[in-house]
Short mmCIF file of N, CA and C and ligand atoms in Angstrom, two decimals:
data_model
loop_
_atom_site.label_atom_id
_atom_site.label_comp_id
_atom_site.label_asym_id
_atom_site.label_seq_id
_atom_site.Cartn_x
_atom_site.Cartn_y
_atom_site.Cartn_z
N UNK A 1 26.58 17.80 4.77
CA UNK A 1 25.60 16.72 4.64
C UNK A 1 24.19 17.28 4.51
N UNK A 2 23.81 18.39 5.84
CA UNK A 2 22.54 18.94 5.00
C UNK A 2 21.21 17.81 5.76
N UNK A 3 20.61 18.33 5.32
CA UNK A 3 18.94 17.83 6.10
C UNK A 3 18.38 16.83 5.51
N UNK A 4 17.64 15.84 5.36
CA UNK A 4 16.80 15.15 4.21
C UNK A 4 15.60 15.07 4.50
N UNK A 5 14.44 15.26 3.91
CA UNK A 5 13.01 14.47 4.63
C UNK A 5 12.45 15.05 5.44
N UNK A 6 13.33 16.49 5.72
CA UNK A 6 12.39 17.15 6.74
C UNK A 6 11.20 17.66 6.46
N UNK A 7 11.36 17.89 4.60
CA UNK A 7 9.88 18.41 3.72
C UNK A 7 9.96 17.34 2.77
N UNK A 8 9.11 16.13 3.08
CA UNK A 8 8.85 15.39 1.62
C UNK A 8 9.03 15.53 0.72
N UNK A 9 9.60 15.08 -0.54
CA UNK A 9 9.77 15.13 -1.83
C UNK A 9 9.03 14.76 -2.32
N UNK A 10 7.76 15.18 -2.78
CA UNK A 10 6.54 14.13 -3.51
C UNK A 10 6.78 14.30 -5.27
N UNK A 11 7.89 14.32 -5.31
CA UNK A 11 8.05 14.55 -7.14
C UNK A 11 8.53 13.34 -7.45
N UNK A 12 7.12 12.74 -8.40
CA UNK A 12 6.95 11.01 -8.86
C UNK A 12 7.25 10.92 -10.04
N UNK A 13 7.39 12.12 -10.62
CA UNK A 13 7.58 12.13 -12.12
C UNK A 13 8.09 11.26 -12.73
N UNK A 14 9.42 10.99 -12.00
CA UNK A 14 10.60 10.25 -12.64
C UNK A 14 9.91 8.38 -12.33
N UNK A 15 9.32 8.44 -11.14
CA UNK A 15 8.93 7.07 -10.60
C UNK A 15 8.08 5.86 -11.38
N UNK A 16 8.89 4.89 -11.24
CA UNK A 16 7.48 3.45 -11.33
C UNK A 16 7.47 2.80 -9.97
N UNK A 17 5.90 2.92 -10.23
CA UNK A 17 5.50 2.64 -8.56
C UNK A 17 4.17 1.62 -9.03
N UNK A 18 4.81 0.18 -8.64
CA UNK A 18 3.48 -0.85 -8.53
C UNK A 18 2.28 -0.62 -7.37
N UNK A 19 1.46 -1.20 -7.39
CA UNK A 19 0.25 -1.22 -6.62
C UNK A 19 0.00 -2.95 -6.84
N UNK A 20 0.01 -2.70 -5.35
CA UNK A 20 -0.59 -4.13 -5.11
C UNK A 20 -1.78 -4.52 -4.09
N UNK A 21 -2.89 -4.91 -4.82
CA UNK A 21 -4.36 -4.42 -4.26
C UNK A 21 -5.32 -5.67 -3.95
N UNK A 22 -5.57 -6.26 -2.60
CA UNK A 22 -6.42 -7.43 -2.09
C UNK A 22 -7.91 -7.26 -2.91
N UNK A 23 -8.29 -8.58 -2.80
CA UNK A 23 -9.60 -8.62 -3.65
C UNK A 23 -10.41 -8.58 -2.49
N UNK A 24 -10.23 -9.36 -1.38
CA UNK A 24 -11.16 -9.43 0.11
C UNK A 24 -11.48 -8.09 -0.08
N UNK A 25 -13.19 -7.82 0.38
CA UNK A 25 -13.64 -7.06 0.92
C UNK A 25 -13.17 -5.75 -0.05
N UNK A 26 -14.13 -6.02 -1.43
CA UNK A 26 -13.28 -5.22 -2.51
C UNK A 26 -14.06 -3.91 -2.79
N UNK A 27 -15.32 -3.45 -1.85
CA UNK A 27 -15.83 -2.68 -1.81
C UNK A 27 -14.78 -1.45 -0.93
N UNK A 28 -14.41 -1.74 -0.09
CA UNK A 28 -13.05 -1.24 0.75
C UNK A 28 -12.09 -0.61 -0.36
N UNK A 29 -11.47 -1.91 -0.72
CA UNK A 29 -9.99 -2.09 -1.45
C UNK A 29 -9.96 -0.96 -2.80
N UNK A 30 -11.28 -1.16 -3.29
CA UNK A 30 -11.21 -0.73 -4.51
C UNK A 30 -11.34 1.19 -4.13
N UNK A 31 -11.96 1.73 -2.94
CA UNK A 31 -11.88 2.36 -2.63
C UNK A 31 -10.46 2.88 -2.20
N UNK A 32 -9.83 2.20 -1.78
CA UNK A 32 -8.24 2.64 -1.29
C UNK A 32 -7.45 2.58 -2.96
N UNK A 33 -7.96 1.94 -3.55
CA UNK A 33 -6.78 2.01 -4.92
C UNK A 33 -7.09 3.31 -5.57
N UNK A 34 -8.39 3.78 -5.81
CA UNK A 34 -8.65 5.21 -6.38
C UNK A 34 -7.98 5.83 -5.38
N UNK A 35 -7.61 6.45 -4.21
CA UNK A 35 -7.09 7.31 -3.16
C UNK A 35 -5.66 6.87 -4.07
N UNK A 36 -5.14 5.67 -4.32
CA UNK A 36 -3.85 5.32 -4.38
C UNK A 36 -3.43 6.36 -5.25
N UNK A 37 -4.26 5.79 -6.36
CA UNK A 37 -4.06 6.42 -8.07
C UNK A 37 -4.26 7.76 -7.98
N UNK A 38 -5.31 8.65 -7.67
CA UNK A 38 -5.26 10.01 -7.43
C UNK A 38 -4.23 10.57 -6.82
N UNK A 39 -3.70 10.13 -5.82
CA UNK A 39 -2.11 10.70 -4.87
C UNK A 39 -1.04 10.28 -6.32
N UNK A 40 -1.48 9.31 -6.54
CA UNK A 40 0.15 9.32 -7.35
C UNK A 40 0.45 10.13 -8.45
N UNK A 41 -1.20 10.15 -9.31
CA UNK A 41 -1.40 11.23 -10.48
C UNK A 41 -0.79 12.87 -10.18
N UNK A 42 -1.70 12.84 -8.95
CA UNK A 42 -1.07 14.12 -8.19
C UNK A 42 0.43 15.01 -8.11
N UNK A 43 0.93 13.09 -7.99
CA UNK A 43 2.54 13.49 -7.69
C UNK A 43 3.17 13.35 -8.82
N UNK A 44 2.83 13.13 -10.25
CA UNK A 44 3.11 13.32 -11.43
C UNK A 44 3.52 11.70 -12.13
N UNK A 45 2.89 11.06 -11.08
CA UNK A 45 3.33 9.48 -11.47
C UNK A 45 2.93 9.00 -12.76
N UNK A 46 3.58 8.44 -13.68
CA UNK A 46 2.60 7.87 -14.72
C UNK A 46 2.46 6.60 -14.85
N UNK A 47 1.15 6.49 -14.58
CA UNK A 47 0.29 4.65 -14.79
C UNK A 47 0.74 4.44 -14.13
N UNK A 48 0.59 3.84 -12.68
CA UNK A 48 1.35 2.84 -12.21
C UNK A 48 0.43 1.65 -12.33
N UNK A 49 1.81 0.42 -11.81
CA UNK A 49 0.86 -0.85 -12.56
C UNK A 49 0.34 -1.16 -11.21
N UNK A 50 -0.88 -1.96 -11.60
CA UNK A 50 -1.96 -2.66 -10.42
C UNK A 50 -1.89 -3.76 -10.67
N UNK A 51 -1.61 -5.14 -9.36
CA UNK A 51 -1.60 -5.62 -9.44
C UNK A 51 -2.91 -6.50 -8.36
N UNK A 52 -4.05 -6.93 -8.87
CA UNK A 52 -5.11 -7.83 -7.59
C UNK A 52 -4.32 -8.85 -7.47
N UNK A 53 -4.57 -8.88 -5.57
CA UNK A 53 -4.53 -10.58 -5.32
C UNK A 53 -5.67 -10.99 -4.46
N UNK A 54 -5.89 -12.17 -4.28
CA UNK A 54 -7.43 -12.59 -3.54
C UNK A 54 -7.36 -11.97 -2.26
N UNK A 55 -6.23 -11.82 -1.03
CA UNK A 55 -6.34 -11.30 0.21
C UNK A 55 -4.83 -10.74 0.55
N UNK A 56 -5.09 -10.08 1.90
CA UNK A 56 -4.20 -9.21 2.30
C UNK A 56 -2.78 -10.48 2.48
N UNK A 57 -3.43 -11.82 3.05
CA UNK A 57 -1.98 -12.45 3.23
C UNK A 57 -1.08 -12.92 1.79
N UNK A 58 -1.82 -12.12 0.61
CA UNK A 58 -1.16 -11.99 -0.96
C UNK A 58 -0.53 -11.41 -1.19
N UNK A 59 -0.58 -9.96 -0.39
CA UNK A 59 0.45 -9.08 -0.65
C UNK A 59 1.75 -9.32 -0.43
N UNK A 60 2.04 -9.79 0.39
CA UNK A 60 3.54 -9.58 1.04
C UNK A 60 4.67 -10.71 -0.33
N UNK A 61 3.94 -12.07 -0.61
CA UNK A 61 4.84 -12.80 -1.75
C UNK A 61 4.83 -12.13 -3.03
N UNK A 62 3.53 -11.02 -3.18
CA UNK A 62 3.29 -10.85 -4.76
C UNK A 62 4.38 -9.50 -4.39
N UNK A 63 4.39 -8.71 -3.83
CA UNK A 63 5.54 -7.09 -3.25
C UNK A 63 6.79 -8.36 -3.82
N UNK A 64 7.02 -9.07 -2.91
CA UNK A 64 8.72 -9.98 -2.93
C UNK A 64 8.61 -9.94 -4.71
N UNK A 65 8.16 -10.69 -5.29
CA UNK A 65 8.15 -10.88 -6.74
C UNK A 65 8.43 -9.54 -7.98
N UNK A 66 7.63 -8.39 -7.28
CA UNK A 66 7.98 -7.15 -8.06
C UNK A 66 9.22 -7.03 -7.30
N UNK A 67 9.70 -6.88 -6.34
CA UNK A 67 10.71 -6.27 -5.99
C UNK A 67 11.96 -6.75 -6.37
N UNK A 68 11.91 -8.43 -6.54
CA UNK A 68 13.20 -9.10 -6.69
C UNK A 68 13.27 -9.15 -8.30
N UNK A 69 12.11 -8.96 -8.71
CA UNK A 69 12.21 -8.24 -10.36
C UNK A 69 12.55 -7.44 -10.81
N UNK A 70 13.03 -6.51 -9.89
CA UNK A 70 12.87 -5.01 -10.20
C UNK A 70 12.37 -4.05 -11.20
N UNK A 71 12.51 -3.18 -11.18
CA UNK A 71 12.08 -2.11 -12.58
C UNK A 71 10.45 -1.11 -11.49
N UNK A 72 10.31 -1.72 -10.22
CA UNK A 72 9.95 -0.56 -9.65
C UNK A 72 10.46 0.46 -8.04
N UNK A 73 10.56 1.56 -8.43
CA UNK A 73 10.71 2.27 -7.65
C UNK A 73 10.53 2.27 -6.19
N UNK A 74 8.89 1.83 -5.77
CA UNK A 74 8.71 1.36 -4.59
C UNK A 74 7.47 0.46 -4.94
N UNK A 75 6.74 0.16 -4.35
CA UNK A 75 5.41 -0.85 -4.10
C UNK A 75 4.13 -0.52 -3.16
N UNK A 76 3.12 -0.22 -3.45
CA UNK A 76 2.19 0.13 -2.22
C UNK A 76 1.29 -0.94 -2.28
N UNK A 77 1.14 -1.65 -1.06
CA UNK A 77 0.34 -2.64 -0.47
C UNK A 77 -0.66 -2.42 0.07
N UNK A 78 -2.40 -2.99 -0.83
CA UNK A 78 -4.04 -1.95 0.02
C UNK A 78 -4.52 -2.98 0.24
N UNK A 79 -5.22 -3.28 1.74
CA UNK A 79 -6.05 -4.43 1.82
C UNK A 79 -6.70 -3.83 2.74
N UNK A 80 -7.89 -4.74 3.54
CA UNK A 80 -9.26 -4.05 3.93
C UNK A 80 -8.81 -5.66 5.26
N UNK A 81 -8.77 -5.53 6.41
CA UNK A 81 -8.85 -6.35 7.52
C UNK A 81 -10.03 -5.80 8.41
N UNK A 82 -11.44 -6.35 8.60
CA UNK A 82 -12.56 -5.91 9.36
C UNK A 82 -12.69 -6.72 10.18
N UNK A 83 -12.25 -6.58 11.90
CA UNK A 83 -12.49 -7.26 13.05
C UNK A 83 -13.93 -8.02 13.11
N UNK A 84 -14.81 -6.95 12.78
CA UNK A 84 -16.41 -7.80 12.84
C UNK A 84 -16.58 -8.61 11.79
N UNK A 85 -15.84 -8.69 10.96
CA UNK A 85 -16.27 -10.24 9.38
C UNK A 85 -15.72 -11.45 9.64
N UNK A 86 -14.79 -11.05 10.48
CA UNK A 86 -13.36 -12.35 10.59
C UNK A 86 -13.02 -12.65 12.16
N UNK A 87 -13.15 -14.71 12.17
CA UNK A 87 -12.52 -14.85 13.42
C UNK A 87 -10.75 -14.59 13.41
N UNK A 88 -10.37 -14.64 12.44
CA UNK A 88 -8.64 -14.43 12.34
C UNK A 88 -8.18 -13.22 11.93
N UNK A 89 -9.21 -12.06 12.58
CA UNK A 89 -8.82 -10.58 11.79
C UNK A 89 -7.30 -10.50 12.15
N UNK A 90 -6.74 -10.85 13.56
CA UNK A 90 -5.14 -10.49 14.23
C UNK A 90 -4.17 -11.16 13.71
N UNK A 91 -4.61 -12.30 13.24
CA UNK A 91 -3.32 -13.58 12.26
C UNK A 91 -3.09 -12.58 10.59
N UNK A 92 -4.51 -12.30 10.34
CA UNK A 92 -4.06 -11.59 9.11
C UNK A 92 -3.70 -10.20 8.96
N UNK A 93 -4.08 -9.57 9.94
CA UNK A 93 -3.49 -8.20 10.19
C UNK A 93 -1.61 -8.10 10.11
N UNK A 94 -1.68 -9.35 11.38
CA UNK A 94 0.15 -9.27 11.74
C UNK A 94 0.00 -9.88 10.85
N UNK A 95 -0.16 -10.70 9.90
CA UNK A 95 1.03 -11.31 9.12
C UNK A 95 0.95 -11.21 7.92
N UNK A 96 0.13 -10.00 7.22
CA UNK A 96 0.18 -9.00 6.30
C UNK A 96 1.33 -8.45 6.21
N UNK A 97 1.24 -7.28 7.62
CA UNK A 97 2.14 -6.31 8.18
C UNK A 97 3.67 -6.72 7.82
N UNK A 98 3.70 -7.95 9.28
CA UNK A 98 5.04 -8.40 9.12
C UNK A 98 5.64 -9.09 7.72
N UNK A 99 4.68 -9.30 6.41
CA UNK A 99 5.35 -10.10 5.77
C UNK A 99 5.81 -9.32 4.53
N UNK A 100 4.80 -8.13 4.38
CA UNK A 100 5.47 -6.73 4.16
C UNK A 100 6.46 -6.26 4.46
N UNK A 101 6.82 -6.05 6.00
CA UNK A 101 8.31 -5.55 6.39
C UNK A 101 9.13 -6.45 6.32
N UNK A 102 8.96 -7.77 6.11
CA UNK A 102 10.57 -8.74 5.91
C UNK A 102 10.33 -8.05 4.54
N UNK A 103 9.63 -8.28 3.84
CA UNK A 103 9.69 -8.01 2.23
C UNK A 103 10.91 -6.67 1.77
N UNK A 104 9.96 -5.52 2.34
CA UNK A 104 10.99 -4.36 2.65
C UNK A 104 12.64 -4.46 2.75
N UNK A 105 12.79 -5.41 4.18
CA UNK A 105 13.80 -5.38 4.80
C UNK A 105 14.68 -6.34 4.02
N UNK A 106 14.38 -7.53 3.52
CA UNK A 106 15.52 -8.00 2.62
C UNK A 106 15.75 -7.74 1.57
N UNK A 107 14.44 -6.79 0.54
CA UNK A 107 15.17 -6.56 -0.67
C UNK A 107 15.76 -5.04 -0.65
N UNK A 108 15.26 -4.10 0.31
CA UNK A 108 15.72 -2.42 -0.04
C UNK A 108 14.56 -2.02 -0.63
N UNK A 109 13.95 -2.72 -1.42
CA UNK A 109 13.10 -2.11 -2.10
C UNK A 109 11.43 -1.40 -0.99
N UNK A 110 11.57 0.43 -0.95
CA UNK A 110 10.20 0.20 -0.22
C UNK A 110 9.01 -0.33 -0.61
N UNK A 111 8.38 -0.56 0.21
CA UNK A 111 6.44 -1.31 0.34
C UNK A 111 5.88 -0.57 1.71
N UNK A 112 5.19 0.24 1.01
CA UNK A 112 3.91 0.98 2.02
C UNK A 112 3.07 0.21 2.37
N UNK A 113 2.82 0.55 3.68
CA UNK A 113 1.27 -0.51 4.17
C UNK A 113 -0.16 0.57 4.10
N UNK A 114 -0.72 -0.04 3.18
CA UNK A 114 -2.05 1.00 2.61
C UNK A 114 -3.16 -0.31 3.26
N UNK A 115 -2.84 -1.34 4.35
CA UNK A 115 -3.65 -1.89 4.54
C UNK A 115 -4.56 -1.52 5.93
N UNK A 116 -5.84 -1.14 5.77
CA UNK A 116 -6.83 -0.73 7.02
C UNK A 116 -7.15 -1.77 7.61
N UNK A 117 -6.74 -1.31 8.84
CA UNK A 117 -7.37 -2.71 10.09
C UNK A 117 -8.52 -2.30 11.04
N UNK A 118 -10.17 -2.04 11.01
CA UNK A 118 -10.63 -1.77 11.66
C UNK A 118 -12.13 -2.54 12.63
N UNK A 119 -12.65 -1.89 13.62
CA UNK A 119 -13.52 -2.64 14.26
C UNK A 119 -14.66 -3.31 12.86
N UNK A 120 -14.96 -2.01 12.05
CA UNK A 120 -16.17 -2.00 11.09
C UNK A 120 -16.18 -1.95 10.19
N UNK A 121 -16.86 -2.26 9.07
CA UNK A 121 -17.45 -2.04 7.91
C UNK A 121 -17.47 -0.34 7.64
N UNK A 122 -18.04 0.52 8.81
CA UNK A 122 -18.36 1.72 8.55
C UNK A 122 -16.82 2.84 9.09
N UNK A 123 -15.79 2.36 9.90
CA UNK A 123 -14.65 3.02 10.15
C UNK A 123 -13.71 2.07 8.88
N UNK A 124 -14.38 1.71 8.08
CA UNK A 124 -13.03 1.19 7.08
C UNK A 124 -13.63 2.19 5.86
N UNK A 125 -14.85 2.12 5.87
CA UNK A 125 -15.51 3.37 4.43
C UNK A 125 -15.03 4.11 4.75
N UNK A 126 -14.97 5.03 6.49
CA UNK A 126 -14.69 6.37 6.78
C UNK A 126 -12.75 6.48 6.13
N UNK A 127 -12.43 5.59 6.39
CA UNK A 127 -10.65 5.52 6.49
C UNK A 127 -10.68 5.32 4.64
N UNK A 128 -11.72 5.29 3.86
CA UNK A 128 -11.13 4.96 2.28
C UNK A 128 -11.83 6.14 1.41
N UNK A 129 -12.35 7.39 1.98
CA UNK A 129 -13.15 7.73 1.21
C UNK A 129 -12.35 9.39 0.84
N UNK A 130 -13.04 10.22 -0.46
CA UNK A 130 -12.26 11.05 -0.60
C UNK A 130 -11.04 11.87 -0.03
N UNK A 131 -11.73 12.23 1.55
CA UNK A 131 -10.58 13.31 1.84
C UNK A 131 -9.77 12.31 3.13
N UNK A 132 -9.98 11.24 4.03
CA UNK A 132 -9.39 11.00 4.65
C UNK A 132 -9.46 9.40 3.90
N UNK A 133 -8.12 9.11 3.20
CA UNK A 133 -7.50 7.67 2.34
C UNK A 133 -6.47 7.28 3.03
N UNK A 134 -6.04 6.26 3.19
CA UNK A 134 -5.16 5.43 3.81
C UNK A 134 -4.53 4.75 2.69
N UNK A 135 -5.07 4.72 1.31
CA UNK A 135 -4.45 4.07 0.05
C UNK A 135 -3.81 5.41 -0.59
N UNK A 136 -4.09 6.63 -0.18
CA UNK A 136 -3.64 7.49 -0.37
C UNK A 136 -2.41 8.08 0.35
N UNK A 137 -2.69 7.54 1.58
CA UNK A 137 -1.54 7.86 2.34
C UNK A 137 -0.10 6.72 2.04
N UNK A 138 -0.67 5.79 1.75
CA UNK A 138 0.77 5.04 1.21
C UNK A 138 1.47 5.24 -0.04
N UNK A 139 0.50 6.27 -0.72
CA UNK A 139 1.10 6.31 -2.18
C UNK A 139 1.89 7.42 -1.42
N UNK A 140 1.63 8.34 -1.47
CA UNK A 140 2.50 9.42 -0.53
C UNK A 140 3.47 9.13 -0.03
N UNK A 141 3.49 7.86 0.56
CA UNK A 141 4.71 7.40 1.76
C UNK A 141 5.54 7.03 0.35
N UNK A 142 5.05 6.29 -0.42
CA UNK A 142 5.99 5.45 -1.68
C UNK A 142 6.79 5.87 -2.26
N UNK A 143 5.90 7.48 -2.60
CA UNK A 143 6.63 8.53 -3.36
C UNK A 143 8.14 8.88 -2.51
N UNK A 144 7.35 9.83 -1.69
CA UNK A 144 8.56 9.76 -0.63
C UNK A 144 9.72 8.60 -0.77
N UNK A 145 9.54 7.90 0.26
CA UNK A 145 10.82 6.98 0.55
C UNK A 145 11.57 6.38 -0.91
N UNK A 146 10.89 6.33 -1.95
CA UNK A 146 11.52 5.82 -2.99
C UNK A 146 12.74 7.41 -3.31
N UNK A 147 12.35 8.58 -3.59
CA UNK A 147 12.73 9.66 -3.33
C UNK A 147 14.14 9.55 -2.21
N UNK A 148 13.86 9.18 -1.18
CA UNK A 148 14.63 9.45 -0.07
C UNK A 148 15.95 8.64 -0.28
N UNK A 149 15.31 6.75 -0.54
CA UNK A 149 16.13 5.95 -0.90
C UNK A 149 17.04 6.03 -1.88
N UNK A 150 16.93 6.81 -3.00
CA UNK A 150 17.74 7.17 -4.28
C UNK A 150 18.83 8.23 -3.84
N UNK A 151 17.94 8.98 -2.94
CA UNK A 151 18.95 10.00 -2.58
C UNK A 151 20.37 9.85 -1.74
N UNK A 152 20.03 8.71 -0.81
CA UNK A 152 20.46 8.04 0.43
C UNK A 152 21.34 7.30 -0.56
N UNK A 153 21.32 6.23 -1.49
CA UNK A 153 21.60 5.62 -2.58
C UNK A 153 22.82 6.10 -3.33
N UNK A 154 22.10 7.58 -3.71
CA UNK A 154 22.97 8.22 -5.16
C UNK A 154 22.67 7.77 -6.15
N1 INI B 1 -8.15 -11.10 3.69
C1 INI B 1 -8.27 -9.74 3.78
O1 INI B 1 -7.65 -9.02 2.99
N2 INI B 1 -9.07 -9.20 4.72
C2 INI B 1 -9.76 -9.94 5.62
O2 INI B 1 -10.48 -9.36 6.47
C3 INI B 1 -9.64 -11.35 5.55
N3 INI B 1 -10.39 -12.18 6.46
O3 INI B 1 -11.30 -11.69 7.09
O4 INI B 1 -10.16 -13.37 6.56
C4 INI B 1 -8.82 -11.92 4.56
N4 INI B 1 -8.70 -13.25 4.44
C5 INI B 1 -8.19 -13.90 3.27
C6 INI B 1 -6.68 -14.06 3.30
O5 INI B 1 -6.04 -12.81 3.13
C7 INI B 1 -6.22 -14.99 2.19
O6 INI B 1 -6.59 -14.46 0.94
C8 INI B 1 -6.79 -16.41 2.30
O7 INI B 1 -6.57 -16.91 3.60
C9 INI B 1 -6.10 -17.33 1.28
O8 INI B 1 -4.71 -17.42 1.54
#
């Protein structure tokens, strides 16, 4: 049987990998989708498609729609949740999150959470900017598990 995942597979070559990217707070967002696109270029991805929606509680039906469509590999989900802008930062945080992982969990298909939840304006720049990305880190995860899942798959 042998090991899996103990060293990432980041070879995207073969991959289509959607992006699915909140408009809220698009000074953020748009910052996490370049991190996205650079990780995936990286990993030899070509084009992946982008898809905007107005807010983070968009992601989780617009992921269901690529996924139950299929024709992609995995899905990465970027949104920007700032405790100090919003009285409902915790309704949209969890139910981003969670509507992402049912998403996940009933079709197979993965969805990375590239969405930042923080106190500020200034720890959400710090979390989107060249060397430390969180839209970067889900493309990574995408690569991966889509990788893992095929393998797991056959
Ligand atoms: N959407 C976000 O992506 N981030 C937020 O911080 C946010 N706040 O603060 O409310 C937010 N709200 C919009 C929400 O995601 C929906 O787009 C809206 O409620 C329409 O369904």
């Amino acid at each position: 049987m042998g090991e899996k995942g103990a060293a990432p597979d980041l070879d995207g070559k073969d991959l289509n990998i959607a992006i699915v990217v909140a408009r809220f707070n698009e000074d953020v967002t748009k910052r996490l989708l370049r991190g996205a696109q650079d990780a995936l270029t990286r990993h030899g991805v070509e084009e992946p498609d982008v898809y905007w929606v107005p807010g983070s509680l968009e992601l989780p039906v617009t992921a269901l729609a690529l996924a139950e469509k299929g024709g992609h590999d995995a899905i990465v989900c970027l949104g920007a949740v700032i405790r100090g802008e919003t009285f409902h930062f915790e309704v949209v945080a969890m139910q981003a999150a969670m509507g992402i992982m049912q998403v996940q969990l009933d079709t197979g298909v993965p969805i990375t959470f590239g969405v930042l939840t923080t106190d500020d304006m200034d720890q959400a720049l710090a979390r989107s900017g060249p060397r430390n990305n969180k839209g970067a880190e889900a493309a990574d995860a995408a690569v991966e598990m889509a990788n893992l899942l095929a393998e797991i798959q056959g």
